[in-house]
Short mmCIF file of C-alpha atoms in Angstrom, two decimals:
data_model
loop_
_atom_site.label_atom_id
_atom_site.label_comp_id
_atom_site.label_asym_id
_atom_site.label_seq_id
_atom_site.Cartn_x
_atom_site.Cartn_y
_atom_site.Cartn_z
CA MET A 1 -3.84 -23.37 -33.34
CA PHE A 2 -7.56 -23.49 -32.74
CA ASP A 3 -10.07 -22.34 -35.32
CA GLY A 4 -10.34 -18.73 -34.13
CA PRO A 5 -11.13 -15.69 -36.31
CA LEU A 6 -7.41 -15.01 -36.88
CA LYS A 7 -6.56 -18.58 -37.84
CA GLY A 8 -4.17 -18.50 -40.79
CA VAL A 9 -2.49 -15.26 -39.68
CA ARG A 10 1.15 -15.73 -38.67
CA VAL A 11 2.76 -13.13 -36.41
CA LEU A 12 6.48 -12.79 -35.71
CA ALA A 13 6.82 -11.14 -32.31
CA LEU A 14 10.03 -9.42 -31.23
CA GLU A 15 9.01 -8.11 -27.86
CA ASN A 16 9.70 -7.51 -24.19
CA ALA A 17 7.81 -6.87 -20.96
CA ILE A 18 4.16 -5.73 -21.53
CA ALA A 19 3.63 -3.31 -24.42
CA GLY A 20 4.66 -5.95 -26.94
CA PRO A 21 3.65 -9.27 -25.37
CA TYR A 22 0.14 -8.20 -24.34
CA GLY A 23 -0.83 -7.26 -27.90
CA SER A 24 0.62 -10.37 -29.51
CA MET A 25 -1.16 -12.49 -26.87
CA ILE A 26 -4.46 -10.89 -27.87
CA MET A 27 -3.82 -11.95 -31.46
CA ALA A 28 -2.83 -15.44 -30.29
CA ASP A 29 -6.01 -15.69 -28.20
CA LEU A 30 -7.96 -14.87 -31.36
CA GLY A 31 -6.33 -17.77 -33.21
CA ALA A 32 -3.25 -16.26 -34.86
CA GLU A 33 -0.05 -18.29 -34.87
CA VAL A 34 2.30 -16.10 -32.85
CA ILE A 35 5.97 -17.03 -33.03
CA LYS A 36 7.85 -15.28 -30.24
CA ILE A 37 11.45 -14.72 -31.32
CA GLU A 38 13.74 -14.53 -28.31
CA PRO A 39 17.49 -14.09 -27.81
CA PRO A 40 19.30 -17.07 -26.27
CA GLU A 41 19.00 -15.48 -22.81
CA GLY A 42 15.25 -15.04 -23.20
CA GLU A 43 13.09 -11.93 -23.24
CA LEU A 44 13.31 -9.39 -20.43
CA SER A 45 10.27 -10.41 -18.39
CA ARG A 46 11.50 -13.99 -17.90
CA SER A 47 14.06 -12.46 -15.49
CA PHE A 48 11.67 -10.29 -13.46
CA ALA A 49 11.70 -10.65 -9.70
CA GLY A 50 8.68 -11.96 -7.87
CA PRO A 51 6.80 -15.27 -7.63
CA LYS A 52 7.40 -17.98 -10.21
CA LYS A 53 5.41 -20.96 -11.41
CA ALA A 54 6.65 -23.80 -13.62
CA GLY A 55 10.01 -22.03 -13.70
CA GLU A 56 8.68 -18.78 -15.19
CA SER A 57 8.12 -15.35 -13.66
CA PHE A 58 4.57 -14.20 -12.97
CA TYR A 59 5.18 -11.37 -15.46
CA PHE A 60 6.05 -13.73 -18.30
CA LEU A 61 3.14 -16.05 -17.50
CA SER A 62 0.78 -13.06 -17.62
CA PHE A 63 1.31 -12.08 -21.24
CA ASN A 64 2.46 -15.09 -23.26
CA LYS A 65 -0.13 -17.86 -23.44
CA ASN A 66 -0.93 -19.43 -26.82
CA LYS A 67 2.46 -18.50 -28.31
CA LYS A 68 5.38 -20.45 -29.73
CA SER A 69 8.92 -19.55 -28.63
CA ILE A 70 11.98 -19.87 -30.81
CA VAL A 71 15.53 -18.75 -30.07
CA LEU A 72 17.41 -16.78 -32.71
CA ASP A 73 20.50 -14.60 -32.45
CA LEU A 74 19.60 -11.91 -34.98
CA MET A 75 23.20 -10.66 -35.04
CA THR A 76 24.42 -13.88 -36.64
CA PRO A 77 24.12 -14.61 -40.38
CA SER A 78 22.16 -17.81 -39.80
CA GLY A 79 19.83 -16.19 -37.27
CA LYS A 80 19.08 -13.31 -39.61
CA ARG A 81 18.59 -15.69 -42.52
CA ALA A 82 16.06 -17.71 -40.50
CA PHE A 83 14.20 -14.53 -39.58
CA PHE A 84 14.04 -13.40 -43.22
CA ASP A 85 12.82 -16.86 -44.23
CA LEU A 86 10.04 -16.58 -41.64
CA VAL A 87 9.11 -13.10 -42.91
CA LYS A 88 8.51 -14.64 -46.35
CA ILE A 89 5.78 -16.90 -44.95
CA SER A 90 4.32 -14.57 -42.30
CA ASP A 91 1.70 -11.83 -42.22
CA VAL A 92 2.78 -9.57 -39.37
CA VAL A 93 6.05 -8.47 -37.78
CA TRP A 94 5.33 -7.05 -34.34
CA ASN A 95 7.89 -5.31 -32.11
CA ASN A 96 8.12 -2.92 -29.17
CA PHE A 97 11.77 -1.90 -29.45
CA ARG A 98 12.96 1.68 -29.20
CA PRO A 99 12.91 3.43 -32.62
CA GLY A 100 16.04 2.63 -34.60
CA VAL A 101 16.77 -0.76 -33.03
CA MET A 102 15.13 -2.80 -35.79
CA GLU A 103 16.91 -0.71 -38.41
CA ARG A 104 20.29 -1.24 -36.72
CA LEU A 105 19.60 -4.97 -36.77
CA GLY A 106 18.87 -4.71 -40.49
CA LEU A 107 15.22 -5.63 -39.86
CA GLY A 108 13.45 -2.33 -40.56
CA TYR A 109 10.23 -2.10 -42.54
CA GLU A 110 11.91 -0.92 -45.75
CA THR A 111 14.09 -4.04 -45.69
CA LEU A 112 11.33 -6.47 -44.80
CA LYS A 113 8.83 -5.25 -47.40
CA LYS A 114 11.39 -6.08 -50.11
CA ILE A 115 11.37 -9.64 -48.81
CA ASN A 116 7.58 -9.77 -48.45
CA PRO A 117 5.61 -6.87 -49.99
CA THR A 118 2.46 -7.97 -48.13
CA ILE A 119 4.04 -7.91 -44.66
CA ILE A 120 2.36 -5.77 -42.00
CA TYR A 121 4.93 -4.24 -39.69
CA CYS A 122 3.71 -2.89 -36.34
CA SER A 123 5.98 -0.93 -34.02
CA VAL A 124 4.94 -0.02 -30.45
CA SER A 125 7.25 2.52 -28.80
CA GLY A 126 7.27 5.24 -26.19
CA TYR A 127 7.20 8.33 -28.39
CA GLY A 128 7.02 7.14 -32.00
CA SER A 129 9.61 7.35 -34.77
CA SER A 130 9.68 11.15 -35.08
CA GLY A 131 9.70 14.25 -32.90
CA PRO A 132 11.99 15.69 -30.22
CA TYR A 133 11.43 12.78 -27.78
CA MET A 134 11.95 10.04 -30.38
CA HIS A 135 15.24 8.67 -28.98
CA LYS A 136 14.49 9.11 -25.28
CA PRO A 137 14.11 6.01 -23.15
CA SER A 138 10.52 5.58 -22.02
CA TYR A 139 8.53 3.71 -19.46
CA GLU A 140 4.81 3.92 -18.96
CA ILE A 141 5.15 5.93 -15.74
CA ILE A 142 7.01 8.62 -17.73
CA VAL A 143 4.49 8.91 -20.54
CA GLN A 144 1.66 8.94 -18.00
CA GLY A 145 3.35 11.96 -16.47
CA ILE A 146 3.92 13.78 -19.76
CA SER A 147 0.37 13.09 -20.96
CA GLY A 148 -1.18 14.59 -17.82
CA MET A 149 -2.65 11.26 -16.74
CA LEU A 150 -0.80 11.27 -13.41
CA SER A 151 -1.96 14.83 -12.70
CA VAL A 152 -5.59 13.72 -12.51
CA THR A 153 -5.04 10.42 -10.66
CA GLY A 154 -5.26 10.21 -6.89
CA GLU A 155 -6.94 12.18 -4.13
CA PRO A 156 -7.31 15.99 -4.13
CA GLY A 157 -4.36 17.70 -2.49
CA ARG A 158 -2.25 14.52 -2.48
CA PRO A 159 0.77 13.52 -4.63
CA PRO A 160 0.10 11.93 -8.06
CA VAL A 161 -0.68 8.21 -8.01
CA ARG A 162 0.22 5.66 -10.67
CA PRO A 163 -2.83 3.67 -11.82
CA GLY A 164 -2.80 0.18 -10.32
CA VAL A 165 -2.61 -1.49 -13.75
CA PRO A 166 -0.07 -0.64 -16.51
CA ILE A 167 -2.68 1.18 -18.55
CA ALA A 168 -0.26 2.89 -20.96
CA ASP A 169 1.51 -0.33 -21.98
CA MET A 170 -1.68 -2.34 -22.25
CA ALA A 171 -3.68 0.33 -24.10
CA ALA A 172 -0.79 0.77 -26.55
CA SER A 173 -0.91 -2.95 -27.22
CA LEU A 174 -4.66 -2.80 -27.80
CA PHE A 175 -4.34 0.08 -30.25
CA GLY A 176 -1.49 -1.76 -31.96
CA VAL A 177 -3.77 -4.76 -32.49
CA ILE A 178 -6.48 -2.46 -33.86
CA GLY A 179 -3.90 -1.07 -36.29
CA VAL A 180 -2.81 -4.55 -37.37
CA LEU A 181 -6.40 -5.72 -37.91
CA SER A 182 -7.13 -2.58 -39.94
CA ALA A 183 -4.03 -3.18 -42.05
CA LEU A 184 -5.01 -6.81 -42.63
CA HIS A 185 -8.43 -5.64 -43.84
CA ARG A 186 -6.89 -3.08 -46.19
CA ARG A 187 -4.41 -5.67 -47.46
CA ASN A 188 -7.37 -7.81 -48.52
CA ILE A 189 -8.44 -4.88 -50.72
CA ARG A 190 -5.11 -3.56 -51.99
CA GLY A 191 -2.94 -6.64 -51.77
CA GLU A 192 -0.16 -4.69 -50.06
CA GLY A 193 1.31 -4.61 -46.60
CA GLU A 194 2.12 -1.45 -44.62
CA LYS A 195 3.74 -0.03 -41.51
CA VAL A 196 1.64 0.58 -38.39
CA GLU A 197 3.02 2.77 -35.61
CA VAL A 198 1.73 3.21 -32.07
CA ALA A 199 3.30 5.44 -29.39
CA LEU A 200 2.51 5.16 -25.68
CA LEU A 201 2.44 8.95 -25.31
CA ASP A 202 -0.07 9.29 -28.15
CA ILE A 203 -2.25 6.63 -26.53
CA CYS A 204 -2.18 8.28 -23.11
CA VAL A 205 -3.13 11.64 -24.65
CA SER A 206 -5.97 9.87 -26.47
CA LEU A 207 -7.19 8.35 -23.19
CA MET A 208 -7.24 11.84 -21.68
CA THR A 209 -9.85 12.87 -24.27
CA TYR A 210 -12.69 14.24 -22.15
CA LEU A 211 -10.35 15.83 -19.61
CA ILE A 212 -8.58 17.73 -22.38
CA SER A 213 -11.95 18.73 -23.79
CA TYR A 214 -12.99 19.91 -20.31
CA TYR A 215 -9.91 22.14 -20.20
CA PHE A 216 -10.57 23.65 -23.64
CA CYS A 217 -14.24 24.25 -22.85
CA SER A 218 -13.77 25.75 -19.37
CA GLY A 219 -10.23 27.07 -19.23
CA ASP A 220 -9.86 25.24 -15.89
CA ILE A 221 -7.05 22.71 -15.47
CA PRO A 222 -8.49 19.36 -14.31
CA SER A 223 -7.20 18.09 -10.98
CA PRO A 224 -7.46 14.77 -9.11
CA GLN A 225 -10.99 13.78 -8.11
CA GLY A 226 -10.23 10.61 -6.19
CA THR A 227 -12.89 8.16 -7.35
CA GLY A 228 -15.38 10.96 -7.94
CA HIS A 229 -16.44 12.63 -11.17
CA ARG A 230 -16.32 16.27 -12.20
CA GLY A 231 -19.59 16.10 -14.15
CA VAL A 232 -21.97 13.90 -12.13
CA ALA A 233 -22.69 12.98 -8.51
CA PRO A 234 -22.97 10.77 -6.61
CA TYR A 235 -20.34 8.64 -8.32
CA GLY A 236 -17.31 6.76 -7.02
CA VAL A 237 -16.26 4.61 -4.08
CA PHE A 238 -18.05 4.85 -0.74
CA ARG A 239 -17.24 3.27 2.62
CA ALA A 240 -19.63 0.69 4.09
CA LYS A 241 -19.39 -1.09 7.45
CA ASP A 242 -16.77 -3.66 6.42
CA GLY A 243 -15.36 -2.38 3.15
CA TYR A 244 -16.15 -0.26 0.11
CA VAL A 245 -18.80 -0.19 -2.59
CA ALA A 246 -18.61 1.46 -5.99
CA LEU A 247 -21.62 3.44 -7.20
CA GLY A 248 -22.42 4.59 -10.72
CA LEU A 249 -25.11 6.85 -12.16
CA SER A 250 -28.27 5.85 -10.29
CA TRP A 251 -29.76 9.00 -8.78
CA PRO A 252 -32.39 9.24 -7.31
CA ARG A 253 -32.63 5.45 -6.79
CA ILE A 254 -29.57 5.58 -4.51
CA ALA A 255 -31.46 7.81 -2.08
CA ASP A 256 -34.29 5.28 -1.81
CA ALA A 257 -31.90 2.31 -1.58
CA ILE A 258 -30.00 3.69 1.41
CA GLY A 259 -33.20 4.71 3.21
CA ALA A 260 -32.82 8.46 2.72
CA PRO A 261 -35.60 9.45 0.29
CA TRP A 262 -35.57 13.03 1.65
CA LEU A 263 -32.30 13.61 -0.23
CA LYS A 264 -34.26 13.73 -3.49
CA ASP A 265 -36.03 16.95 -2.49
CA ASP A 266 -33.10 18.62 -0.72
CA PRO A 267 -32.23 21.72 -2.82
CA ARG A 268 -28.53 20.90 -2.42
CA PHE A 269 -28.97 17.60 -4.25
CA LYS A 270 -32.08 17.91 -6.42
CA GLU A 271 -30.30 18.89 -9.67
CA VAL A 272 -27.06 17.44 -11.01
CA GLU A 273 -25.27 20.82 -10.97
CA GLU A 274 -26.05 21.22 -7.27
CA ARG A 275 -25.04 17.64 -6.48
CA VAL A 276 -21.67 18.15 -8.16
CA LYS A 277 -21.18 21.42 -6.25
CA ASN A 278 -22.10 19.72 -2.95
CA GLN A 279 -20.76 16.27 -3.65
CA GLU A 280 -18.53 16.11 -0.56
CA GLU A 281 -21.50 16.70 1.71
CA LEU A 282 -23.57 14.21 -0.31
CA LYS A 283 -20.83 11.62 0.01
CA ARG A 284 -20.69 12.17 3.78
CA ILE A 285 -24.44 11.56 4.10
CA ILE A 286 -24.40 8.47 1.87
CA GLU A 287 -21.49 6.96 3.81
CA GLU A 288 -23.27 7.70 7.08
CA HIS A 289 -26.08 5.40 5.92
CA LEU A 290 -23.82 2.80 4.25
CA SER A 291 -21.71 2.43 7.39
CA LYS A 292 -24.62 0.76 9.19
CA LYS A 293 -24.48 -2.44 7.07
CA GLU A 294 -21.95 -4.75 5.41
CA VAL A 295 -20.99 -4.62 1.74
CA SER A 296 -22.81 -7.89 0.98
CA TYR A 297 -26.05 -6.40 2.34
CA TRP A 298 -25.77 -3.29 0.19
CA VAL A 299 -24.97 -5.27 -2.96
CA LYS A 300 -28.33 -7.07 -2.57
CA VAL A 301 -30.17 -3.83 -1.83
CA PHE A 302 -28.64 -2.13 -4.87
CA GLU A 303 -29.82 -4.99 -7.07
CA GLU A 304 -33.34 -4.72 -5.66
CA HIS A 305 -33.44 -0.98 -6.43
CA ASP A 306 -31.72 -1.30 -9.84
CA VAL A 307 -28.81 0.78 -8.57
CA ALA A 308 -25.54 0.51 -10.49
CA GLY A 309 -23.31 -0.62 -7.64
CA GLY A 310 -20.96 -3.37 -6.60
CA PRO A 311 -18.25 -4.38 -4.16
CA VAL A 312 -14.67 -3.15 -4.36
CA ASN A 313 -13.04 -6.58 -4.51
CA ASN A 314 -9.47 -7.42 -3.73
CA VAL A 315 -7.65 -9.63 -6.24
CA LYS A 316 -8.55 -12.87 -4.43
CA GLU A 317 -12.22 -11.90 -4.36
CA THR A 318 -12.13 -11.00 -8.05
CA CYS A 319 -10.69 -14.41 -8.94
CA GLU A 320 -13.57 -16.05 -7.03
CA ASP A 321 -16.34 -13.76 -8.29
CA PRO A 322 -19.18 -15.81 -9.84
CA GLN A 323 -19.53 -13.55 -12.88
CA VAL A 324 -15.78 -13.62 -13.54
CA LEU A 325 -15.75 -17.41 -13.29
CA HIS A 326 -18.89 -17.78 -15.41
CA ARG A 327 -17.24 -15.75 -18.19
CA LYS A 328 -14.16 -18.03 -18.00
CA MET A 329 -11.88 -15.11 -17.23
CA ILE A 330 -9.70 -17.31 -15.01
CA LEU A 331 -8.19 -20.30 -16.83
CA SER A 332 -6.20 -23.28 -15.58
CA LEU A 333 -3.49 -24.52 -17.94
CA LYS A 334 -0.94 -27.31 -17.60
CA LYS A 335 2.74 -26.40 -17.96
CA ASP A 336 5.49 -28.91 -17.22
CA SER A 337 3.06 -31.01 -15.16
CA GLU A 338 2.17 -27.95 -13.04
CA GLU A 339 -1.17 -26.17 -13.08
CA ILE A 340 -0.91 -22.47 -13.74
CA LYS A 341 -3.78 -20.03 -13.61
CA VAL A 342 -3.92 -17.15 -16.07
CA VAL A 343 -6.42 -14.52 -17.13
CA GLY A 344 -8.78 -15.62 -19.90
CA ASN A 345 -9.65 -14.05 -23.21
CA PRO A 346 -12.27 -11.26 -22.96
CA VAL A 347 -13.33 -11.53 -26.63
CA LYS A 348 -16.13 -14.07 -26.90
CA MET A 349 -16.98 -15.23 -30.41
CA GLU A 350 -17.33 -18.33 -32.55
CA GLY A 351 -14.19 -20.39 -32.98
CA ILE A 352 -12.42 -19.29 -29.79
CA ASP A 353 -12.17 -22.42 -27.63
CA ASP A 354 -10.25 -21.75 -24.44
CA SER A 355 -10.02 -25.49 -23.79
CA GLU A 356 -7.42 -25.51 -26.58
CA PHE A 357 -5.37 -22.65 -25.14
CA THR A 358 -1.71 -23.44 -24.51
CA PRO A 359 0.47 -22.25 -21.62
CA PRO A 360 3.21 -19.65 -22.04
CA PRO A 361 6.11 -21.43 -23.78
CA SER A 362 9.46 -22.34 -22.30
CA LEU A 363 12.41 -20.53 -23.82
CA GLY A 364 13.02 -21.91 -27.32
CA GLU A 365 10.41 -24.64 -26.89
CA HIS A 366 9.36 -24.51 -30.54
CA THR A 367 12.69 -23.71 -32.22
CA SER A 368 13.15 -27.10 -33.84
CA TYR A 369 9.50 -27.32 -34.90
CA VAL A 370 9.51 -23.90 -36.58
CA LEU A 371 12.85 -24.34 -38.29
CA LYS A 372 12.17 -27.89 -39.45
CA GLU A 373 8.44 -27.93 -40.15
CA LEU A 374 7.87 -24.37 -41.37
CA LEU A 375 11.22 -23.63 -43.01
CA GLY A 376 12.47 -27.11 -43.90
CA TYR A 377 15.85 -26.65 -42.26
CA SER A 378 18.04 -29.72 -41.80
CA ASP A 379 19.61 -30.84 -38.54
CA GLU A 380 22.94 -29.59 -39.89
CA ASP A 381 21.43 -26.13 -40.51
CA ILE A 382 20.13 -25.99 -36.97
CA GLU A 383 23.42 -27.13 -35.45
CA ARG A 384 25.23 -24.46 -37.45
CA MET A 385 22.89 -21.82 -36.03
CA ARG A 386 23.47 -23.04 -32.49
CA GLY A 387 27.22 -22.90 -33.04
CA GLU A 388 27.02 -19.30 -34.25
CA MET A 389 24.88 -18.35 -31.26
CA GLU A 390 27.30 -19.97 -28.83
CA SER A 391 30.29 -18.22 -30.39
CA ARG A 392 28.67 -14.86 -29.72
CA LYS A 393 27.57 -15.58 -26.14
CA GLU A 394 30.06 -13.37 -24.31
CA GLU A 395 29.65 -10.51 -26.76
CA ARG A 396 25.88 -10.79 -26.62
CA ILE A 397 25.72 -10.74 -22.82
CA LYS A 398 28.14 -7.82 -22.70
CA HIS A 399 25.89 -5.73 -24.92
CA THR A 400 22.57 -6.82 -23.42
CA ARG A 401 21.13 -4.14 -21.13
CA ARG A 402 18.88 -5.73 -18.51
CA GLN A 403 17.60 -2.74 -16.63
CA ILE A 404 15.55 -4.55 -14.02
#
């Protein structure tokens, strides 16, 4: 791996879909050696429907760059032995299985810390390892509902709307990485590993922070605001002649920018409390002025007046945005002689060289390397493992639940 800030940290990732792979990819982007341990049929997102590139699903390509992939059947003696041998020389075990799965596999934290007392074990799950919901199946849409997040998303008077990005899964991954980095720091002081636990429901409740505070302070239950804000105005998305612009906190400069300086002295809009109370009327007036010109015109005007504003891009426009490209947030990588484009690493610091980034791995691409180079296994050892995996194929497929 490249000489990033996490160079020298080895992560064993047992993961599926987003909540696991996104977090381990962050660590890989920061220079950690992430070894993705997959069953012989591959992890769940390799099978997702939708467009493919270089033989892999768009989902898998999204969350797995800079990783190594090895195939192990953890229900076989040789597969479990190889995993334990890797634990001995690794720093982090990362998983997003339902609570109890790792223990049933014989891979729980209490077992692993006997093998390596300095191991950091991070578990990302829906509800955590305790409480009345512990054993319930979870998906991010469900925890968004329970946390109240869906109740405040969308337009007033309309049904709840799921956020356009999987915020619960991705935020859980981020907090998991924060937990791992904190544990690595404390290990440098104490010399001991520990268990880190992150639950999607906990994360969603945490993200609801100011809305929950609003409820406790006012007694009023927050409701959907569209793209508006319950504490300031104008704020949100406004229609222009050929699209939409997003506006942040820039009053009274917005009034001057749109050619309506009289709004500043209108008693309905002079103070923030009155603007919030009359924000629908204020929005109507602002859109009346914005509708006369194209988005590109208003973006230039906003810049001239130091107004916090910008276009509401579609995905194609985002991928061509000059600031996005300047920050190298769209990368081109070679995989199996094909060029694939993936999202770049948002953390910019010394040692992170995206020219050395590697594409998401093919299933089992690094199995021989890891077993031979890191563990010193012989060809006979590896063939024995493959034989054990093959002998369990029918049983494994029978018990694999692919709910997609």
